[in-house]
mmCIF file of C-alpha atoms in Angstrom:
data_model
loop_
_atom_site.group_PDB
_atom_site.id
_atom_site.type_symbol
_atom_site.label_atom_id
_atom_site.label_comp_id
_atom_site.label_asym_id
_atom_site.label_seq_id
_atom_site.Cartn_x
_atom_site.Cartn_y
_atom_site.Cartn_z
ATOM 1 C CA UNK A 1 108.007 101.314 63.940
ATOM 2 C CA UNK A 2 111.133 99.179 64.011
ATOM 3 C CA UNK A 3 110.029 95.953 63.032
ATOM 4 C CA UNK A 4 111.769 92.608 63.343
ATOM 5 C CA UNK A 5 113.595 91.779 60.413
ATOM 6 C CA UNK A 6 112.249 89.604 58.037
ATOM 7 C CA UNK A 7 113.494 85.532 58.538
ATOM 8 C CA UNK A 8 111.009 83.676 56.321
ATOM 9 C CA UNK A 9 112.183 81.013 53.933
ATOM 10 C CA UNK A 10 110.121 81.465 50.841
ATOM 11 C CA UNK A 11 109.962 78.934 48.042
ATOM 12 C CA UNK A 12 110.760 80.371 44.101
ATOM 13 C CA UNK A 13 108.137 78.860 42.870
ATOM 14 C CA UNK A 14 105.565 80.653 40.769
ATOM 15 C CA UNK A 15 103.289 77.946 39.432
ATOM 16 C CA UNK A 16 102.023 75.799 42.170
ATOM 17 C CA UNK A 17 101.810 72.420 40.216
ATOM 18 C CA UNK A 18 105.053 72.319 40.224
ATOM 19 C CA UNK A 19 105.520 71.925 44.206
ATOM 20 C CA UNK A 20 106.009 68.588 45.246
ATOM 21 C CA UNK A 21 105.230 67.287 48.881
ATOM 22 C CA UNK A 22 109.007 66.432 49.306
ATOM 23 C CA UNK A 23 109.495 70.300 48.678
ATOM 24 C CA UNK A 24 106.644 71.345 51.049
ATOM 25 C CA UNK A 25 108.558 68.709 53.835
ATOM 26 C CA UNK A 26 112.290 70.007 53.181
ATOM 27 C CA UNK A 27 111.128 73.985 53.878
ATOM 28 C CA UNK A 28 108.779 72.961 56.518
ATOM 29 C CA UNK A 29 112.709 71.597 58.089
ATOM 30 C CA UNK A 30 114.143 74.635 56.790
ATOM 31 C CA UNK A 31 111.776 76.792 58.744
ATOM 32 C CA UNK A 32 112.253 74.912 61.946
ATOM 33 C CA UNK A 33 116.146 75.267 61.262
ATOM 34 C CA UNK A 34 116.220 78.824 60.655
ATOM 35 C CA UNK A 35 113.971 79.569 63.951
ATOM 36 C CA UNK A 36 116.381 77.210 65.829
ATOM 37 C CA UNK A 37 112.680 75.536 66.901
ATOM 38 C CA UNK A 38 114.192 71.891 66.598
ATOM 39 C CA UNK A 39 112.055 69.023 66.488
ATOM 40 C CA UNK A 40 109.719 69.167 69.759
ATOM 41 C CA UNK A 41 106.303 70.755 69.894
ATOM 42 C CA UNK A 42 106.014 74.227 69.066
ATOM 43 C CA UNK A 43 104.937 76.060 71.713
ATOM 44 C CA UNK A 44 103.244 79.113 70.556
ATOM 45 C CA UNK A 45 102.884 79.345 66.414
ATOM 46 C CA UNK A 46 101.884 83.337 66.440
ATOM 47 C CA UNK A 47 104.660 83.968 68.431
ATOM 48 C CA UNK A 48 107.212 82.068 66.341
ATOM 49 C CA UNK A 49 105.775 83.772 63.571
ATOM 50 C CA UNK A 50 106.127 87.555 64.729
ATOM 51 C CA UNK A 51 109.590 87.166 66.344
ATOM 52 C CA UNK A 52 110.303 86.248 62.184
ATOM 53 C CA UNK A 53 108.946 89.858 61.544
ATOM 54 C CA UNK A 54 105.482 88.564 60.374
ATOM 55 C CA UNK A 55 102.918 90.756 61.292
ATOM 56 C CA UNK A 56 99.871 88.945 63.230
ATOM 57 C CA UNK A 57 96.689 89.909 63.872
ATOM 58 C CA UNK A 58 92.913 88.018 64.537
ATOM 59 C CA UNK A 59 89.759 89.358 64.048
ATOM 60 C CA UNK A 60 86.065 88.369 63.760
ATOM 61 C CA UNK A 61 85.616 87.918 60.194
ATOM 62 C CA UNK A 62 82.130 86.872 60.460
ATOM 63 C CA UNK A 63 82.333 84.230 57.703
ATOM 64 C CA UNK A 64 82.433 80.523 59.803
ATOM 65 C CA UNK A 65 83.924 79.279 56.553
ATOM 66 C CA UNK A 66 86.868 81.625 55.883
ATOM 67 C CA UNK A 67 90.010 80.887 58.443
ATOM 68 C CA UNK A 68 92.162 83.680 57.677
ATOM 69 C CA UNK A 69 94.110 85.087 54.998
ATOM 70 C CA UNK A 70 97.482 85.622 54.066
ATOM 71 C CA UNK A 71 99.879 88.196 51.904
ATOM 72 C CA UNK A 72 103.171 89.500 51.198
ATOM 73 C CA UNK A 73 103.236 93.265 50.716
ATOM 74 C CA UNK A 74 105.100 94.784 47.750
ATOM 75 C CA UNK A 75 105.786 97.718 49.740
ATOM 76 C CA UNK A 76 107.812 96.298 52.532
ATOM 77 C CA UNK A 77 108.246 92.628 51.264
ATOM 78 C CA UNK A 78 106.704 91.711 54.829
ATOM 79 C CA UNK A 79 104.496 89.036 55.496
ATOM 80 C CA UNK A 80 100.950 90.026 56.844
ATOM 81 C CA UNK A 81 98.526 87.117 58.562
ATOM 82 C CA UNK A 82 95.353 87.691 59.659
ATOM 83 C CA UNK A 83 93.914 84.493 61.578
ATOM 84 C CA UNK A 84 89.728 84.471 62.032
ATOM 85 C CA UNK A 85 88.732 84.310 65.682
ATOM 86 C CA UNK A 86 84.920 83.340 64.647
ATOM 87 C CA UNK A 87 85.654 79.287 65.392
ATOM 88 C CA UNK A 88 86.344 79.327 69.540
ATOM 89 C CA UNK A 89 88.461 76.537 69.378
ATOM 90 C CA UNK A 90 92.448 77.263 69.905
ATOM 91 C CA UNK A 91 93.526 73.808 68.291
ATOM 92 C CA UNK A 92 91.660 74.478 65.158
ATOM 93 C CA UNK A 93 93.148 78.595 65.432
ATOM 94 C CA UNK A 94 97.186 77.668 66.132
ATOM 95 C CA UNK A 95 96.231 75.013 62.822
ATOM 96 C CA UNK A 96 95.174 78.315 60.816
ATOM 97 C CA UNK A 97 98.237 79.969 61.749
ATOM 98 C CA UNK A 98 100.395 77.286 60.630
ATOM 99 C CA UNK A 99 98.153 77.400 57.274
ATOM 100 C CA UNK A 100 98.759 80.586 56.615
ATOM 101 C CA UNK A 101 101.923 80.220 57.743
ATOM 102 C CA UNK A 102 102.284 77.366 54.834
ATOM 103 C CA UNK A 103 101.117 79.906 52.311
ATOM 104 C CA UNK A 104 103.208 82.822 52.954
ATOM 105 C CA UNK A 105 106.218 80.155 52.661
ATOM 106 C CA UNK A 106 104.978 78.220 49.619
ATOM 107 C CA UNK A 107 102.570 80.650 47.455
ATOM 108 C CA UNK A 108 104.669 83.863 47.892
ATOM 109 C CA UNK A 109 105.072 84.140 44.103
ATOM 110 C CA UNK A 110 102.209 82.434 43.342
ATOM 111 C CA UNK A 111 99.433 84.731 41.090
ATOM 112 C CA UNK A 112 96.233 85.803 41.823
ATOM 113 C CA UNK A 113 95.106 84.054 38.956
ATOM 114 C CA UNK A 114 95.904 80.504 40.052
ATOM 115 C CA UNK A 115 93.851 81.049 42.933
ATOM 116 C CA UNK A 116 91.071 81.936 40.793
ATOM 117 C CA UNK A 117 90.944 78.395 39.149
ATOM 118 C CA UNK A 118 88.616 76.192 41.666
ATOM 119 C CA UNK A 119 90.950 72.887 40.963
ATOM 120 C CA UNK A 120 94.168 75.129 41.185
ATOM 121 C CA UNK A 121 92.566 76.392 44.617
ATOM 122 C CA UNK A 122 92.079 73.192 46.061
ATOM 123 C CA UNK A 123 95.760 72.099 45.209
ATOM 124 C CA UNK A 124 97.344 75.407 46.970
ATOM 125 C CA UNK A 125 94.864 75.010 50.252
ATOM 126 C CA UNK A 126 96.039 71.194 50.154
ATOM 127 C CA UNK A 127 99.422 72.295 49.994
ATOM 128 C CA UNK A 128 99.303 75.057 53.323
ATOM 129 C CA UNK A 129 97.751 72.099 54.981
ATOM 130 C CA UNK A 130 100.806 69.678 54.049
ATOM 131 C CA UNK A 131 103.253 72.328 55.504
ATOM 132 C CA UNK A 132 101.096 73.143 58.913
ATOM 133 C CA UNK A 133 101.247 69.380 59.235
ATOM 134 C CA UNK A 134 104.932 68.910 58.695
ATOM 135 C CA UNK A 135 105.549 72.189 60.712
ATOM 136 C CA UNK A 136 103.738 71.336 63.570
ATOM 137 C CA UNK A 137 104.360 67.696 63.464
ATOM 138 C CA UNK A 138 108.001 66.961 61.863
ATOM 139 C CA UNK A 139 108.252 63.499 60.862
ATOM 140 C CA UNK A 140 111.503 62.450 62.779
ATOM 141 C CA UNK A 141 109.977 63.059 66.069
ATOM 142 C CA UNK A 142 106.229 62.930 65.834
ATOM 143 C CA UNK A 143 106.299 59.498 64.088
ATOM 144 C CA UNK A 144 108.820 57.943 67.049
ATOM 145 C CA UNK A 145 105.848 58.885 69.726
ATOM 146 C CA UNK A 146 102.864 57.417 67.826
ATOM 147 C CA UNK A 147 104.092 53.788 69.369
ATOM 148 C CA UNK A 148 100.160 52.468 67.798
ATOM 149 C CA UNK A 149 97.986 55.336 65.839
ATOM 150 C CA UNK A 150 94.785 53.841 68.013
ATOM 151 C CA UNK A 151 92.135 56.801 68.763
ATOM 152 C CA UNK A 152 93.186 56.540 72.831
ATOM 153 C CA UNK A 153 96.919 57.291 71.982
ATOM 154 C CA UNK A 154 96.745 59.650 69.327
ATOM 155 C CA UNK A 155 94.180 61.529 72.022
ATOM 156 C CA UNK A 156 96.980 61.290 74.918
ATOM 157 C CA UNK A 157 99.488 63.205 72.761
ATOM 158 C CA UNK A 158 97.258 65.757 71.372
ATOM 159 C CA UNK A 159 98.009 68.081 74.783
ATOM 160 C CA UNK A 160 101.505 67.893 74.145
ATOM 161 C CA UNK A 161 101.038 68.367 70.790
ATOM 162 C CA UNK A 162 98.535 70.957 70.835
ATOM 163 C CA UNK A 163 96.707 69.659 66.965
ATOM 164 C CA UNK A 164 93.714 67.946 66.867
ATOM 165 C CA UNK A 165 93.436 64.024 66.458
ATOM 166 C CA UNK A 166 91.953 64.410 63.247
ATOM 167 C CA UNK A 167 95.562 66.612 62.046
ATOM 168 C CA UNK A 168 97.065 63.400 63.372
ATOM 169 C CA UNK A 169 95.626 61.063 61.385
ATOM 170 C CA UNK A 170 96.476 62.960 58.109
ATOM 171 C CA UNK A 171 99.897 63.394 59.166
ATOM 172 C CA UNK A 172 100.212 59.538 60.097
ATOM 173 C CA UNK A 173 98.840 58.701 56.668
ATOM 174 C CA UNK A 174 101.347 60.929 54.957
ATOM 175 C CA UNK A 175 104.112 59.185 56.931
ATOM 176 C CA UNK A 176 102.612 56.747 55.797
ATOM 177 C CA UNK A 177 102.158 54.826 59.109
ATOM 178 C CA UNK A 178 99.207 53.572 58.268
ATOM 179 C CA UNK A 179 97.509 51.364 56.328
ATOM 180 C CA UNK A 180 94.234 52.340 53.937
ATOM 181 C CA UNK A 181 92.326 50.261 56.359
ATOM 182 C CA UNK A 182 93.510 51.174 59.532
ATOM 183 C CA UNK A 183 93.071 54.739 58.387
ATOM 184 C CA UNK A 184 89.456 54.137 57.661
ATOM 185 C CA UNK A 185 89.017 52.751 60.785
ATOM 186 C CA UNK A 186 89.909 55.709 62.805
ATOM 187 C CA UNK A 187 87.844 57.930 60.833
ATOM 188 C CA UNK A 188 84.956 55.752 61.758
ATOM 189 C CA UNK A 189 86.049 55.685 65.097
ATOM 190 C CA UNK A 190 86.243 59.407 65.411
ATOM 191 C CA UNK A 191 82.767 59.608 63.616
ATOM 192 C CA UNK A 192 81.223 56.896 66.350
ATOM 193 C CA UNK A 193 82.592 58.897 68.862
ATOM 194 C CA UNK A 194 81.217 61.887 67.651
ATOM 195 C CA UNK A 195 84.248 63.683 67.699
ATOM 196 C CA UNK A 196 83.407 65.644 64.388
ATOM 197 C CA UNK A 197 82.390 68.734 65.577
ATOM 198 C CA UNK A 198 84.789 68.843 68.683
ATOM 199 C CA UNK A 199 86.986 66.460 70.010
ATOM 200 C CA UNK A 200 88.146 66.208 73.669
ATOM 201 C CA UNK A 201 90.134 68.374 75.097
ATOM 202 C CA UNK A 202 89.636 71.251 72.602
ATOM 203 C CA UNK A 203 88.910 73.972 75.613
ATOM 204 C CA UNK A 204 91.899 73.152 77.284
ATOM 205 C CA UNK A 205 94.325 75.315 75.455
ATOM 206 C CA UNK A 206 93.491 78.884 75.402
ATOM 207 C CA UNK A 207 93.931 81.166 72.601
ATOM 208 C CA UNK A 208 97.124 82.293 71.346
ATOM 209 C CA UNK A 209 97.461 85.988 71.166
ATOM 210 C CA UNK A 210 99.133 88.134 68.523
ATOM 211 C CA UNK A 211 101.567 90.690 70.708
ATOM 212 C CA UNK A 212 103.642 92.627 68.484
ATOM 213 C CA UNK A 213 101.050 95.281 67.092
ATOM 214 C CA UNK A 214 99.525 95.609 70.593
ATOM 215 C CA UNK A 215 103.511 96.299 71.942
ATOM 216 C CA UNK A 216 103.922 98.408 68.954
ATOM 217 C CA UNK A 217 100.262 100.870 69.902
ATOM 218 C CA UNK A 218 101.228 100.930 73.600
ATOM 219 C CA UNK A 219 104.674 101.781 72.551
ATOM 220 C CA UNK A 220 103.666 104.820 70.343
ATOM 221 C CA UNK A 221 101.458 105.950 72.728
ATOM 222 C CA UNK A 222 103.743 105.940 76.013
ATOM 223 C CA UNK A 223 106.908 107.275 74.289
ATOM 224 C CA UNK A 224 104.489 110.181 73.335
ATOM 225 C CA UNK A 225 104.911 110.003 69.857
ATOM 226 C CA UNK A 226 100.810 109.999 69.335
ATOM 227 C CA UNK A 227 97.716 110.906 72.063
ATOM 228 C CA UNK A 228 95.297 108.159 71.819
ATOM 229 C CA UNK A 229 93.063 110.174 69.550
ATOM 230 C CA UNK A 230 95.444 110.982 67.453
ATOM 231 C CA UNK A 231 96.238 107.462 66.603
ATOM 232 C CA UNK A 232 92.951 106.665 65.966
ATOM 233 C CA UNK A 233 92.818 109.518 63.617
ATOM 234 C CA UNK A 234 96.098 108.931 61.564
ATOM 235 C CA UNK A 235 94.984 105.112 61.260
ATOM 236 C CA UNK A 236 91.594 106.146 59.981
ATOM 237 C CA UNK A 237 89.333 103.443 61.513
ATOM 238 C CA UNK A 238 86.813 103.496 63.926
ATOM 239 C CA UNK A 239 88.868 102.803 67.160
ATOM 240 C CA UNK A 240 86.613 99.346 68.102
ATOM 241 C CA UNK A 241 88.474 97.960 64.796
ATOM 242 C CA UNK A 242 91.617 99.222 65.714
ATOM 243 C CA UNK A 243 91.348 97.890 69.780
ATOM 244 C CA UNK A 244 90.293 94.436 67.796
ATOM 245 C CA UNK A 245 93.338 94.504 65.079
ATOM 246 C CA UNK A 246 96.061 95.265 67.350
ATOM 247 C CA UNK A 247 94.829 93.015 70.104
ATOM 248 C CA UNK A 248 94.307 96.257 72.241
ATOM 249 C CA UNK A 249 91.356 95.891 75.663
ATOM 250 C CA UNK A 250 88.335 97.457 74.869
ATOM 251 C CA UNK A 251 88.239 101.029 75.503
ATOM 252 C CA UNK A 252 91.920 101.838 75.425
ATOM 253 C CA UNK A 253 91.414 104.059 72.197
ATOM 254 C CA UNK A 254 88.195 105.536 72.623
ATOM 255 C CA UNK A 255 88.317 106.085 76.768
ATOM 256 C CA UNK A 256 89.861 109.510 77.245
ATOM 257 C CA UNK A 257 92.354 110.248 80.153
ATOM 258 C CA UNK A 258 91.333 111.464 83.710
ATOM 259 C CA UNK A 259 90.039 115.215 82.801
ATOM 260 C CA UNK A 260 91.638 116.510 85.972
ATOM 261 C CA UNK A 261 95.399 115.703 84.425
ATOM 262 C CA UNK A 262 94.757 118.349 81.560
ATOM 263 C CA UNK A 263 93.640 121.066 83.686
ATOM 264 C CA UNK A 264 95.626 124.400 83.309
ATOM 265 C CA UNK A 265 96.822 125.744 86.474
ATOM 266 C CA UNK A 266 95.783 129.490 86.968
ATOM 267 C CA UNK A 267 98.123 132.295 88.571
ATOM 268 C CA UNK A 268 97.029 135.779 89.817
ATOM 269 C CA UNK A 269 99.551 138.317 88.551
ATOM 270 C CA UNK A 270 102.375 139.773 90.093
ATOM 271 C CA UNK A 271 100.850 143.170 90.600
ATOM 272 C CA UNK A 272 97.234 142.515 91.618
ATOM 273 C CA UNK A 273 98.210 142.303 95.328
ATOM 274 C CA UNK A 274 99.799 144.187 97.911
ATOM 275 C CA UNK A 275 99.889 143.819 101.383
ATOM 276 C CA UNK A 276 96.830 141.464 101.344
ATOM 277 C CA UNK A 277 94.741 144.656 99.290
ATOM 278 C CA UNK A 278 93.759 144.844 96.363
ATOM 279 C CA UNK A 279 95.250 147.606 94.399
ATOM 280 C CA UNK A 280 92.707 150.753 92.921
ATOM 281 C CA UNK A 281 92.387 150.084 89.342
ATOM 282 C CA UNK A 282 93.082 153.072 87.345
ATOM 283 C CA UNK A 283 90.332 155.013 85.111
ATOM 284 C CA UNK A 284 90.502 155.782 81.908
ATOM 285 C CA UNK A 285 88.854 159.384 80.735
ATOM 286 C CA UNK A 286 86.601 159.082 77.817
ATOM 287 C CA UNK A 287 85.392 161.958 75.918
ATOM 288 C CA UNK A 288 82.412 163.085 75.039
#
């Protein structure tokens, strides 16, 4: 497959202590800049992200706790992202995708082994969600709209938005619009309102779909370049996983084609007919 080409900024930075939030703001802008996104909303994140050549996928992971994960391959120095369908909530999903998003740009050089250390952890995931907050929410136009952070407004722009009103409040408080107080307030608020486990409008937005593997299948298998089968068989998983992966419907790997389209057309011969009779077959002597 032809892939897009690669267009991710990546930080050079290979101990993550060492990343400041002012970094984690200035390539958040960079990224924005180099995908000619501006400053409005982003419209669809998984989209941005494959038309950068990062490969996309979601899946049911069936860990509530894990919301996807993230890596750059040595083989093809491409980005893979793998976003966990398990939560059905699309605000909380296009906030994972900026996440991993956040890692692929930040932790690219990053070792295994400082994600082995629980407070080194903690700093890196507090890091990807720094950069899906300044990605989705850039400070020169996000901040201008938030005329009061009160509960009611920061509701009203979370549809044009598309983050939660709890992302909002941690993006206020690093743009430092509010005040320790204030800030404490709305959590309470949010809490009252039992907001905690879903807030308001979070079925409104439907689910944003990864498309380039799915365009890249249905490509392979119209140009004739692989049957169905086949596919199934050079990828070497069970075709359910593979329908999942590549955001394929159900059955398009493991429902065969309409039997009478691989019939084989029979012929009489030349010479077994003439004049509407059949002609005498000839015998063959045997001895005794």
């Amino acid at each position: 497959m032809d892939w897009p080409e690669v267009n991710v900024p990546m930080l050079d930075a290979d101990d993550c202590r060492l990343i400041s939030d002012e970094e984690i703001e200035d390539i958040a802008r960079e990224c924005r800049e180099a995908w000619k996104l501006g400053s409005a909303p982003i419209p669809n994140v998984i989209q941005v992200m494959e038309n950068a050549g990062i490969i996309c996928t979601r899946a049911t992971l069936g860990h509530v706790k894990m919301d996807g994960i993230s890596h750059v391959s040595v083989l093809d120095g491409r980005p893979y992202v793998l976003i966990a369908e398990d939560k059905a909530n699309a605000i909380r999903n296009r906030f994972d995708a900026a996440h991993e998003l956040g890692h692929v740009v930040l932790h690219s050089k990053i070792s295994a082994a400082q994600y082995a250390k629980k407070e080194l952890y903690d700093l890196l995931e507090g890091q990807a969600h720094r950069f899906a907050s300044a990605f989705l929410m850039p400070p020169e136009s996000f901040a201008q709209e938030v005329v009061w952070p009160t509960l009611d407004n920061l509701l009203s722009l979370k549809s044009r938005w598309k983050v939660s009103v709890a992302s909002m409040i941690v993006r206020c408080r690093d743009l430092s619009l509010l005040t320790e107080q204030l800030e404490l307030r709305l959590w309470k608020g949010r809490s009252a309102r039992k907001w905690t486990k879903g807030e308001p409008g979070d079925d409104a937005l439907a689910f944003e779909q990864p498309k380039l593997m799915m365009r890249g299948a249905h490509l392979l298998v119209d140009s004739g370049i692989f049957e169905r089968t086949e596919l199934v068989h050079q990828i070497g998983l069970p075709s359910e996983t593979i329908e999942m992966l590549c955001n394929l419907r159900p059955g398009y790997l493991s429902v065969q084609p309409d039997a009478g389209d691989n019939v084989v057309p029979l012929k009489l011969k030349r010479d077994t007919t003439r004049s509407g009779r059949t002609r005498r077959a000839e015998v063959l002597p045997f001895p005794q």
